[in-house]
Coordinates of C-alpha atoms in Angstrom, one line a residue:
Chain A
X1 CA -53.5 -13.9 -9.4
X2 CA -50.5 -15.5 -7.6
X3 CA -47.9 -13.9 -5.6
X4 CA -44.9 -15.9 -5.7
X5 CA -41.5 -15.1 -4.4
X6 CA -38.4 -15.4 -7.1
X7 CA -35.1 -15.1 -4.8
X8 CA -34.3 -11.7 -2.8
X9 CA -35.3 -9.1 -5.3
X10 CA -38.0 -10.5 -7.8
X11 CA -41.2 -11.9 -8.3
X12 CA -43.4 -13.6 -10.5
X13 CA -46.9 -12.2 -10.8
X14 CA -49.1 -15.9 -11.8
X15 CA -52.0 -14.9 -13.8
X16 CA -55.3 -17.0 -14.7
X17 CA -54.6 -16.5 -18.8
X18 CA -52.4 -14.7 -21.4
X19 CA -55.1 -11.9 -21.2
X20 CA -54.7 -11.0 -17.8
X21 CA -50.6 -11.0 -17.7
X22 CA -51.0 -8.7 -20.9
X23 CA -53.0 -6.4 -18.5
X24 CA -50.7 -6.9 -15.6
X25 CA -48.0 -6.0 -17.5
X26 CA -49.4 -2.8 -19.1
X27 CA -50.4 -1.8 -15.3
X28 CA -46.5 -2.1 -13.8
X29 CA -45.0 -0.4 -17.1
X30 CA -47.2 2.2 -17.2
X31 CA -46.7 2.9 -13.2
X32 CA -42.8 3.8 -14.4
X33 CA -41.1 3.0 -11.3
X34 CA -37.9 4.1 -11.1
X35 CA -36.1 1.5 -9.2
X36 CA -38.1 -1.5 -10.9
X37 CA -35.2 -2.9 -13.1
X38 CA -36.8 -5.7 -15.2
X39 CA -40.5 -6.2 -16.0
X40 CA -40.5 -9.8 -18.1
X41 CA -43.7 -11.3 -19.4
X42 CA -44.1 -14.7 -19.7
X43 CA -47.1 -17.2 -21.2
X44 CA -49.0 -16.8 -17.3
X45 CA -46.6 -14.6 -15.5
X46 CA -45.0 -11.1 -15.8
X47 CA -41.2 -11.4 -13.7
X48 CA -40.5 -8.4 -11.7
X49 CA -36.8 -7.5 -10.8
X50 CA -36.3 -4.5 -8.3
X51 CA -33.4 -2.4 -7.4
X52 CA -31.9 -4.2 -4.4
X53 CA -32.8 -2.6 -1.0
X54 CA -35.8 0.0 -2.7
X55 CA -39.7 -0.8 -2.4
X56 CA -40.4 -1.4 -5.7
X57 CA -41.6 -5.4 -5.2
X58 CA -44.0 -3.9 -2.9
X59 CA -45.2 -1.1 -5.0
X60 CA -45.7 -3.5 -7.6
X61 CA -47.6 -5.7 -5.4
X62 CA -49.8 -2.8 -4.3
X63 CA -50.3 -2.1 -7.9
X64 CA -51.4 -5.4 -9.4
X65 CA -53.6 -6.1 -6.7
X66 CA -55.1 -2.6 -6.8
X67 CA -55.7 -3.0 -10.5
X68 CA -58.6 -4.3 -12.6
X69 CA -56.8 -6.6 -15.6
X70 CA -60.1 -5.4 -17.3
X71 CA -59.6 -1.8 -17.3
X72 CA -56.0 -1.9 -17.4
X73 CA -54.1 0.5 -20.0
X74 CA -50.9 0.0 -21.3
X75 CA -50.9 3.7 -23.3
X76 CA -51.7 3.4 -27.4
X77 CA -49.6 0.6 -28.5
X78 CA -47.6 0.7 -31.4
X79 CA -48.6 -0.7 -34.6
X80 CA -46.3 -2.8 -37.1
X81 CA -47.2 -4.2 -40.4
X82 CA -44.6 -6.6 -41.4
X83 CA -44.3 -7.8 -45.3
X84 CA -44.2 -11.0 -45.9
X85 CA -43.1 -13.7 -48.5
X86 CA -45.1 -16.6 -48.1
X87 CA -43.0 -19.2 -49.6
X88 CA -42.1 -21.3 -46.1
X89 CA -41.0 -24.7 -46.6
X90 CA -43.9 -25.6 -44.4
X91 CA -47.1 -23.7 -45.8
X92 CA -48.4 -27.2 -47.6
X93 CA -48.3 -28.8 -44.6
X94 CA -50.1 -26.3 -42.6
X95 CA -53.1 -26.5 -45.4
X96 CA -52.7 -29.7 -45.2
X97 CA -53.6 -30.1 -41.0
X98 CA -56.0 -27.3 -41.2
X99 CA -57.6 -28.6 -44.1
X100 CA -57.8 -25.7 -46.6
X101 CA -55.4 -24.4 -49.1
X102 CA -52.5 -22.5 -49.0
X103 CA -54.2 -19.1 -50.3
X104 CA -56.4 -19.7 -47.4
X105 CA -53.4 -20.0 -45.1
X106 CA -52.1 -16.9 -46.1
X107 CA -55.4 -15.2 -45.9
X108 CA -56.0 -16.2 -42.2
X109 CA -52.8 -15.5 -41.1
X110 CA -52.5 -11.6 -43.0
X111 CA -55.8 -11.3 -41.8
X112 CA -55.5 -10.9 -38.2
X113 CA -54.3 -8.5 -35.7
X114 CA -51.6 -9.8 -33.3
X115 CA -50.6 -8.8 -30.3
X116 CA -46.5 -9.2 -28.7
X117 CA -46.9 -11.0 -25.6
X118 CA -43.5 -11.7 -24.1
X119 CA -40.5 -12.2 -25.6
X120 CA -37.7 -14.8 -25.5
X121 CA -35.6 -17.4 -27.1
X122 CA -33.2 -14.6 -28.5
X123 CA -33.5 -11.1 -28.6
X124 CA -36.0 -9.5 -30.6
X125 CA -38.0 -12.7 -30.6
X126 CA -41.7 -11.6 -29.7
X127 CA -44.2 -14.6 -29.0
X128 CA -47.6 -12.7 -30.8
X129 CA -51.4 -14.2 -30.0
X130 CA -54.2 -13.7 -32.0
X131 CA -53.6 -16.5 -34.8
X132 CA -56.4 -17.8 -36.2
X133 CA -57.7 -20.9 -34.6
X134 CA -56.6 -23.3 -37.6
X135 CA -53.6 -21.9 -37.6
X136 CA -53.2 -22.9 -34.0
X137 CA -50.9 -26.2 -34.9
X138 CA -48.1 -28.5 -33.1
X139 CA -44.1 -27.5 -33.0
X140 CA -42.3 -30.2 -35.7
X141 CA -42.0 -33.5 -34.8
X142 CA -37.8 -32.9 -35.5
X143 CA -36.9 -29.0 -34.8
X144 CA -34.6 -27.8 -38.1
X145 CA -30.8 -27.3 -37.2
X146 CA -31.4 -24.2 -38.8
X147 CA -33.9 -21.9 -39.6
X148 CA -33.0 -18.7 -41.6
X149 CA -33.2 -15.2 -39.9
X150 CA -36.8 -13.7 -41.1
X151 CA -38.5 -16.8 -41.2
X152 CA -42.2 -16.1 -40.3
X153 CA -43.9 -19.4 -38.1
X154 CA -45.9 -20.5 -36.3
X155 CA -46.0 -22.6 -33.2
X156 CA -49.2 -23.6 -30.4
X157 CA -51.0 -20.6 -30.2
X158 CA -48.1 -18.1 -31.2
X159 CA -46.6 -17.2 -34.5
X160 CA -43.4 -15.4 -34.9
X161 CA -40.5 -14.5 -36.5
X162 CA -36.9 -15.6 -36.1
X163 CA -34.6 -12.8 -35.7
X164 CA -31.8 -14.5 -36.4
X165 CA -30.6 -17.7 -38.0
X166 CA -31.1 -20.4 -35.3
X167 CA -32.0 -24.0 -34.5
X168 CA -36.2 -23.9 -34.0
X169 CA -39.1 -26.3 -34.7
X170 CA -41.7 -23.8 -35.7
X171 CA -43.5 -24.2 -39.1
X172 CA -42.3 -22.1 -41.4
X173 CA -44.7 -19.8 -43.2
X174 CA -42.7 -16.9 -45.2
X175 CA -40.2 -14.5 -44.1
X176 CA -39.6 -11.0 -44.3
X177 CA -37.4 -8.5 -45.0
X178 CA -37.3 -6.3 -41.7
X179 CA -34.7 -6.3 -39.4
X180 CA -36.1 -7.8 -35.9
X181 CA -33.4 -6.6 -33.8
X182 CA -30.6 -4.3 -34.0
X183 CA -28.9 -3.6 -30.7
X184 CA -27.3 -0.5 -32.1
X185 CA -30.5 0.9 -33.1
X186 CA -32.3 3.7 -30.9
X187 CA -35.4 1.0 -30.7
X188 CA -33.3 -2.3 -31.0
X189 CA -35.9 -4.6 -31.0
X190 CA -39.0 -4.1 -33.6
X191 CA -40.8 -6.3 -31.6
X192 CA -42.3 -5.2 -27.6
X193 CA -44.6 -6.5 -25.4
X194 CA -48.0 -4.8 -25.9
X195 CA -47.5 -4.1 -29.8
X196 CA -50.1 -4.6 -32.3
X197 CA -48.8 -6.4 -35.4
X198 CA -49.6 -7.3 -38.8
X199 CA -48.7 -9.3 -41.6
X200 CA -48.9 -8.1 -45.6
X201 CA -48.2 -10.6 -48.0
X202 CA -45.9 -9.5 -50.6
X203 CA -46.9 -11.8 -53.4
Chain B
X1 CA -1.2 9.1 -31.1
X2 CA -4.3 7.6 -29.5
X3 CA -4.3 5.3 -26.2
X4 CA -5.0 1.7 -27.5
X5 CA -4.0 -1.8 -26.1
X6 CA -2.8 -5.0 -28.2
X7 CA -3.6 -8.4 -27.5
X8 CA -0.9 -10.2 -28.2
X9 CA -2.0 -13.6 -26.3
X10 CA -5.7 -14.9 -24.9
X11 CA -5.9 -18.2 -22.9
X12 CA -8.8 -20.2 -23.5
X13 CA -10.7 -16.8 -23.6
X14 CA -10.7 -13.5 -23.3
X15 CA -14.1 -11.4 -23.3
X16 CA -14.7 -7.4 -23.0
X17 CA -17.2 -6.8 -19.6
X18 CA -18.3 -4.7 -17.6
X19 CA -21.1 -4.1 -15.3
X20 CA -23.6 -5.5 -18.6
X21 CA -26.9 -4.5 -19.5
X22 CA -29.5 -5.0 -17.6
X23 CA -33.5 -3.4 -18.0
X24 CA -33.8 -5.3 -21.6
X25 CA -35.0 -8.7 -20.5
X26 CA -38.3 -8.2 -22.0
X27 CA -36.6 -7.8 -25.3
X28 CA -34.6 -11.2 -24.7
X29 CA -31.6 -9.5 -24.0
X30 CA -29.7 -11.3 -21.0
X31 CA -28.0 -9.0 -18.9
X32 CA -24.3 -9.7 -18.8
X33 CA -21.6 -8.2 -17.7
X34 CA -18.4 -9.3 -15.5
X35 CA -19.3 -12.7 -13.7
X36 CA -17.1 -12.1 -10.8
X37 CA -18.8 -8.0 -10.4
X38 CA -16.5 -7.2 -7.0
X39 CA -13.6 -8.3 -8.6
X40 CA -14.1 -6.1 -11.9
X41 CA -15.0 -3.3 -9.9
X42 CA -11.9 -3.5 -7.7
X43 CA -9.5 -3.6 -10.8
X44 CA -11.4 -0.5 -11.7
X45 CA -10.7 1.3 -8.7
X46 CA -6.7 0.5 -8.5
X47 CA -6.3 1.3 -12.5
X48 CA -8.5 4.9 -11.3
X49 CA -11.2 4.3 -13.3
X50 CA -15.2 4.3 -12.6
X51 CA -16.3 0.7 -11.2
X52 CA -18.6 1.2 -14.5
X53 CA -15.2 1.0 -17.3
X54 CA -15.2 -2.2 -19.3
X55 CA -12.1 -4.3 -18.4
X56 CA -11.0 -7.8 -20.1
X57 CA -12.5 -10.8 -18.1
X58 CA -10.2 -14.1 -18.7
X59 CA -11.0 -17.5 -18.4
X60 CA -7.8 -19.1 -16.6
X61 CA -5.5 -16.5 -17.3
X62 CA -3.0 -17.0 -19.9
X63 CA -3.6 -13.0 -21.6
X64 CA -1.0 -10.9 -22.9
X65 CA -1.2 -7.4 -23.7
X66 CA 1.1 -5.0 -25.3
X67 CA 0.5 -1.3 -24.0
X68 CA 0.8 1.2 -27.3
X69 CA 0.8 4.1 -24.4
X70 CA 1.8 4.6 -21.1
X71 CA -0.9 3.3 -18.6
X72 CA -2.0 2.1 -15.3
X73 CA -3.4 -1.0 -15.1
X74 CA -4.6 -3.7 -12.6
X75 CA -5.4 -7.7 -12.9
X76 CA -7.6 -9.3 -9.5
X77 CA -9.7 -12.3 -9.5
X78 CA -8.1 -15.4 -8.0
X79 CA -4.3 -14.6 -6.9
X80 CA -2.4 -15.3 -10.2
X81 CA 1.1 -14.4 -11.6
X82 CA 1.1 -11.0 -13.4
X83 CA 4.3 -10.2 -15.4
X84 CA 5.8 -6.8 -16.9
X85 CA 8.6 -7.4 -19.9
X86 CA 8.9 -11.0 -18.0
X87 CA 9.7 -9.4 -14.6
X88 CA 7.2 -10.3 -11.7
X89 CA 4.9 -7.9 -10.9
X90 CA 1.8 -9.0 -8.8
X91 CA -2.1 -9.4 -8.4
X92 CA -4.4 -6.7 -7.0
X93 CA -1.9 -3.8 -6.9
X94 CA -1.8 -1.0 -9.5
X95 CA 1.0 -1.5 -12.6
X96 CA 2.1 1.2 -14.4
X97 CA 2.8 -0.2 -18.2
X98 CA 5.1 2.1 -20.3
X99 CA 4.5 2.4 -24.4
X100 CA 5.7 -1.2 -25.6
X101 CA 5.9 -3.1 -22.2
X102 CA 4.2 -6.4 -22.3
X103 CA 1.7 -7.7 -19.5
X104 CA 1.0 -11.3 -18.8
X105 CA -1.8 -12.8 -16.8
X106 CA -0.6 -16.6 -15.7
X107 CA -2.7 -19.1 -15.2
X108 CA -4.5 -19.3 -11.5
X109 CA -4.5 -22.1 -9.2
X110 CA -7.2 -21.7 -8.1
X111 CA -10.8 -20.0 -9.2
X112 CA -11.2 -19.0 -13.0
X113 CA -11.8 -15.7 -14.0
X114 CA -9.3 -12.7 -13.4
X115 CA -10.1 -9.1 -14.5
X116 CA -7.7 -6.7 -16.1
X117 CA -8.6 -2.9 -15.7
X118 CA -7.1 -0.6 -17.7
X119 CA -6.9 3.4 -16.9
X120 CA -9.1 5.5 -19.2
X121 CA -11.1 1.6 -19.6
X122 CA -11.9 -0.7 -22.8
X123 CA -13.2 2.0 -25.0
X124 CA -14.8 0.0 -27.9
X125 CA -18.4 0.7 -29.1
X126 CA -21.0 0.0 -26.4
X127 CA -24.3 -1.6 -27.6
X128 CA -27.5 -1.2 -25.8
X129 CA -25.2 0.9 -23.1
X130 CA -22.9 -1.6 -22.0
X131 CA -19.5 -3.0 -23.8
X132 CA -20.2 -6.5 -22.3
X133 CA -19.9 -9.7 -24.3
X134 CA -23.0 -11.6 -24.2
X135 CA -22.2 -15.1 -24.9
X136 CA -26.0 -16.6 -25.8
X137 CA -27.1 -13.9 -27.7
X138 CA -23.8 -12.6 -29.6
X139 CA -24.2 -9.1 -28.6
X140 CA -20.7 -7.0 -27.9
X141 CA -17.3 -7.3 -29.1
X142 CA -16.0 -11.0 -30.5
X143 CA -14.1 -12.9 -27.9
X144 CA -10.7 -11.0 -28.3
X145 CA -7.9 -12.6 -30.7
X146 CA -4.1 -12.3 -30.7
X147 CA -3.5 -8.9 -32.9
X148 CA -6.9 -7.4 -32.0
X149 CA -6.2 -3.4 -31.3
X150 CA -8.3 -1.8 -28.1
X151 CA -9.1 1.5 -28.2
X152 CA -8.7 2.9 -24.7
X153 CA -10.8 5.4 -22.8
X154 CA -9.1 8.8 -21.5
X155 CA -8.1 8.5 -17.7
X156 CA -10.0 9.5 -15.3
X157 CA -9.0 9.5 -11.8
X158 CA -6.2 8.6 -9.9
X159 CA -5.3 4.6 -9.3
X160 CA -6.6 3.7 -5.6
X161 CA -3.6 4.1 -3.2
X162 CA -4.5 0.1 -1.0
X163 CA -1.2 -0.7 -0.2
X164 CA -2.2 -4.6 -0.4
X165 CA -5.3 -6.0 -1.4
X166 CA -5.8 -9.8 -0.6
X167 CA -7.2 -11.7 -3.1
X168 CA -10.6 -13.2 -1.9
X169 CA -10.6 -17.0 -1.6
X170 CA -11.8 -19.7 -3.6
X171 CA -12.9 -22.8 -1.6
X172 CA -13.1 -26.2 -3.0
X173 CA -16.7 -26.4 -1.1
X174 CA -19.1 -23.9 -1.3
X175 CA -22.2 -23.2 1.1
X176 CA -24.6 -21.1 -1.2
X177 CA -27.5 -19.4 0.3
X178 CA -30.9 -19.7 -1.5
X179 CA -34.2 -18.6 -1.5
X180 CA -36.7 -21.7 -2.2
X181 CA -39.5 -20.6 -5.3
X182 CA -40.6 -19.8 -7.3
X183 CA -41.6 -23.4 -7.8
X184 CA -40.2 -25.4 -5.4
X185 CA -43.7 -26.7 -5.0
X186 CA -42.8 -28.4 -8.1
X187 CA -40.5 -31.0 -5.7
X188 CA -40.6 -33.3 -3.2
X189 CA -39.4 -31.4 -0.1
X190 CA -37.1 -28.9 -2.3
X191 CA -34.8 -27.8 0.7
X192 CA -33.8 -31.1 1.9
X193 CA -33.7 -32.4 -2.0
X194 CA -31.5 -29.2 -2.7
X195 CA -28.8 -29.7 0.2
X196 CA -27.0 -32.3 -0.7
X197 CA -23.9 -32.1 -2.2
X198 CA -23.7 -31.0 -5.7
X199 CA -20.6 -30.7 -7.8
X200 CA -19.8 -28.3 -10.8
X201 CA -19.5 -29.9 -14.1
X202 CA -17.1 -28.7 -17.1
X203 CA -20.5 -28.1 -19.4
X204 CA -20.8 -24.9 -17.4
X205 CA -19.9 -21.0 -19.1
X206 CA -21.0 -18.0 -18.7
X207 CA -25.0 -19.1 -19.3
X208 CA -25.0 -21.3 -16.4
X209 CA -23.1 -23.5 -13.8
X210 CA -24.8 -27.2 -14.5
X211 CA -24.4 -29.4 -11.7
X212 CA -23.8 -32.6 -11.2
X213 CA -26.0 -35.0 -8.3
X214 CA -28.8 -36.8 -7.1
X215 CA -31.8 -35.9 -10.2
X216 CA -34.2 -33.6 -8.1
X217 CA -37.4 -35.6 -7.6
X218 CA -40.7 -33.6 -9.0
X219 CA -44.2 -34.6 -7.0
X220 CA -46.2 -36.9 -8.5
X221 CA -49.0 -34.2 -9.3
X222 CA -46.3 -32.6 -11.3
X223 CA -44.5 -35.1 -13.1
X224 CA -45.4 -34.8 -16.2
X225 CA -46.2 -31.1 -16.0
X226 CA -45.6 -28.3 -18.5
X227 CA -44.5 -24.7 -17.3
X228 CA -45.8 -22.3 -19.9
X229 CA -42.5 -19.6 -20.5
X230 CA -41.7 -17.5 -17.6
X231 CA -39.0 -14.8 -17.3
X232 CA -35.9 -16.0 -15.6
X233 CA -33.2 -13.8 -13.5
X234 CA -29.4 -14.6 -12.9
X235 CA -28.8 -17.1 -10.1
X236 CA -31.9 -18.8 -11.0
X237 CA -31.8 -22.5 -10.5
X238 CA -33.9 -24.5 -13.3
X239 CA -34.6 -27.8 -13.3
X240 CA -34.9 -29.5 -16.7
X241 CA -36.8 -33.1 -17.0
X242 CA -33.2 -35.4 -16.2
X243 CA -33.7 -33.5 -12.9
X244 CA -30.2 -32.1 -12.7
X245 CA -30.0 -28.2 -11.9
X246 CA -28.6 -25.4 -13.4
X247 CA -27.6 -22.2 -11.8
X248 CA -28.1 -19.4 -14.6
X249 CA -25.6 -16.8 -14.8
X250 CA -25.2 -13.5 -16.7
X251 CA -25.7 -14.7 -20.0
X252 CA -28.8 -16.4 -19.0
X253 CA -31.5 -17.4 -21.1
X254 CA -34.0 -14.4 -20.8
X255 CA -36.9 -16.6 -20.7
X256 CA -37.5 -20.3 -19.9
X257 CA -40.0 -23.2 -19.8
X258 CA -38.9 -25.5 -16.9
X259 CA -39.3 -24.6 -13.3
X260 CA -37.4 -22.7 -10.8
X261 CA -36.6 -24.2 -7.8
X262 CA -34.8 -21.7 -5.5
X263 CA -32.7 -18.4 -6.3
X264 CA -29.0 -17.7 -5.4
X265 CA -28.8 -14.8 -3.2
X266 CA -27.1 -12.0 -5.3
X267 CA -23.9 -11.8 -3.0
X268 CA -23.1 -15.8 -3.3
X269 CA -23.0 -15.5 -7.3
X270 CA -19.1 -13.9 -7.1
X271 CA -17.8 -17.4 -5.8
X272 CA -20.1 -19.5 -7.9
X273 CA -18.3 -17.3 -11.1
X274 CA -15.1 -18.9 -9.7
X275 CA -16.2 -22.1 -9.1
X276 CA -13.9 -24.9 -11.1
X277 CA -15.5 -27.9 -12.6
X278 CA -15.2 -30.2 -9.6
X279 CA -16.4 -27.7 -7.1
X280 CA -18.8 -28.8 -4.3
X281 CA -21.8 -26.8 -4.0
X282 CA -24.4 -27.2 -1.0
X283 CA -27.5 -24.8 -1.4
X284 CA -28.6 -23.4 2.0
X285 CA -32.3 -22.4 2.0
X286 CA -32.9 -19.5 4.2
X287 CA -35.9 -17.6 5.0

């Protein structure tokens, strides 16, 4: 683990693999500090912002290095199943690269349990590991001008799902009904770090 | 009949802020708010409202607003014409508006953004506790329109009595303060690479200031490199491949996958909100 300043009031906590930022960041949100305002995982990192003029960077500090990423507990997470379409404009080219049909495709990828690592790219946008291993397949050579809010994807070692309509060069699986983020909602994004999702296939 | 404002004119535009929403970056929510946060939270204070109301941030002036009840009201930024019914009636002073009177907000010579408080504050629906317009993600109320009706707040102090308040100024050249990392190990000797001049190019809004300059050089060792996503926080200064940096501002990007090569202290970002397009910016490194 890395220490590594980020301007006056922040830092970035570098961690060996996904694994160990997921624990990281389960460690500082559990702690609850009060004056910590922003806790932001990345791929390798978890971004800490403080109150200005408070300890909180150096309670965190104390924390992570106190902590054991193995034993660390982020409290029960939540779990979400999702249902799904799969009908993406891209599911016969994902059988295609992995090499098996599209049934498979959707069996592999409502078969596993995912996990929200970080978020970004728009809000309500969770990056989720756990996808199958021939699953795991490249962004598109030429990113869509437009990919329609719901769209389920996948991307690297990530799937997804768009929130919103936006540009995005993920490949497109299915999509799904459920709203992803609603910033007048009590909980306006579905999607947090540390939940447990799943997908159901609807057809 | 209840206290509302009309906008009757916007400039190039006109946005609803106040002091944003921050604590939701691990949602992908930037946190927002007024650019310019002393000068929002001074118009606050000489309307008599909390520094927290939501007031109207403009982008070089050019606002009019109708008042549908008597109120007290306050415009501060860069020094810029404010009018009442056509009659002069100043910058960073308290203006009482009757029912019907019309404010204007002229354009500034200098800086870009002023801020109109209003007493009682912008009362429109907040979302996710702030009433801020967020310009990358779309959350808060649409950039205001001519004929767009604002509710207002009920008053709830009394206007600050400053007999004058000077405007702060906005230099043509700005020495901004920095803090090197968190990746300035990505670059050949960041700080020197970093203080040269930079100037302010006309692609930058509310997300970020993008600079114009000298492409920051990468080491060799990291070249070619890939940073996996990492949070991001405002005054950040990312470095895309072409090498030319961008200082991230409220509406930033929550996270992103190039690296960061030194932070803007927090109390420099007010200026860098006014900077014009043309602006010279040198980054001071400090310890």
């Amino acid at each position: 683990m890395r220490w590594l300043r980020y301007g006056p009031d922040a830092a970035l906590v570098e961690c060996e693999s996904l694994a160990e930022m997921s624990a990281v960041r389960a460690a500082v949100v559990a702690a609850g500090l009060p004056d910590l305002v922003e806790v932001v995982p990345g791929a390798r990192t978890v971004l800490v912002a403080a109150r200005p003029g408070t300890r909180a960077l150096e309670q965190v500090r104390a924390l992570v290095e106190r902590a054991d990423p193995e034993t660390a507990d982020g409290g029960e997470p939540r779990e979400i199943t999702l249902d799904v379409r799969y009908d993406g404009e891209d599911l016969d080219l994902v059988a295609r690269t992995a090499g098996i049909s599209t049934d498979e495709v959707v069996e592999l990828h409502t078969g596993a349990v995912y996990t929200v690592a970080f978020t970004g790219f728009a809000p309500g946008f969770g990056y989720l590991t756990g996808l199958p291993e021939p699953l795991r397949q490249s962004r598109l050579d030429t990113p869509r001008t437009r990919v329609p809010a719901g769209a389920v994807a996948i991307a690297g070692e990530f799937t997804g799902v768009y929130p919103r309509s936006s540009p995005g060069g993920w490949r497109l699986l299915g999509h799904t009904d459920a709203v992803l983020f609603d910033s007048r909602a009590e909980r306006p994004a579905l999607l947090a770090p540390g939940d447990r999702v799943r997908f159901r296939s609807l057809s | 009949m209840s206290r509302a404002l009309e906008v009757v004119a916007t400039g190039p535009l006109a946005l609803v802020q106040d002091l944003g929403r921050p604590g939701h970056a691990h949602l992908g929510v930037p946190p927002s708010g007024a650019l310019d946060v002393p000068a929002l939270r001074l118009a606050n204070r000489l309307a008599g409202n909390p520094e927290t109301a939501a007031g109207i941030e403009t982008l070089l002036g050019g606002l009019a607003v109708k008042a549908r009840a008597s109120c007290t009201v306050a415009v501060t930024g860069p020094p810029v014409a404010v009018t009442v019914d056509g009659r002069p009636a100043g910058s960073h002073v308290p203006v009482h508006l009757t029912a019907g009177q019309t404010l204007t907000v002229g354009r500034p010579d200098t800086g870009l953004r002023c801020y109109l408080a209003v007493s009682g504050g912008i009362d429109v629906e907040p979302e996710l506790g702030s009433r801020s317009r967020d310009v990358l993600s779309g959350i808060g109320p649409a950039p205001l329109e001519p004929g767009d009706v604002l509710p207002l707040g009920a008053p709830s102090g009394i206007p600050d009595g400053a007999d004058t308040v000077t405007a702060p100024p906005t230099p043509p050249d700005l020495l901004v303060p920095v803090v090197l990392g968190p990746r300035d190990d990505w670059f050949d000797d960041a700080a020197h690479q970093l203080s040269v001049p930079w100037t302010v190019t006309s692609e930058s809004n509310r997300v970020g200031l993008r600079l114009d300059g000298p492409a920051l050089r990468r080491t060799e060792a990291r070249a070619a490199a890939e940073l996996p996503s990492e949070g991001v926080i405002t005054g950040a200064i990312q470095v895309p491949p072409n090498g030319l940096p961008v200082v991230f501002l409220a509406d930033h990007p929550t996270t992103g996958g190039y690296p960061v090569i030194a932070v803007v202290v927090p109390r420099a970002l007010p200026a860098l909100a006014q900077a014009r397009p043309g602006t010279t910016i040198r980054f001071r490194p400090y310890a």
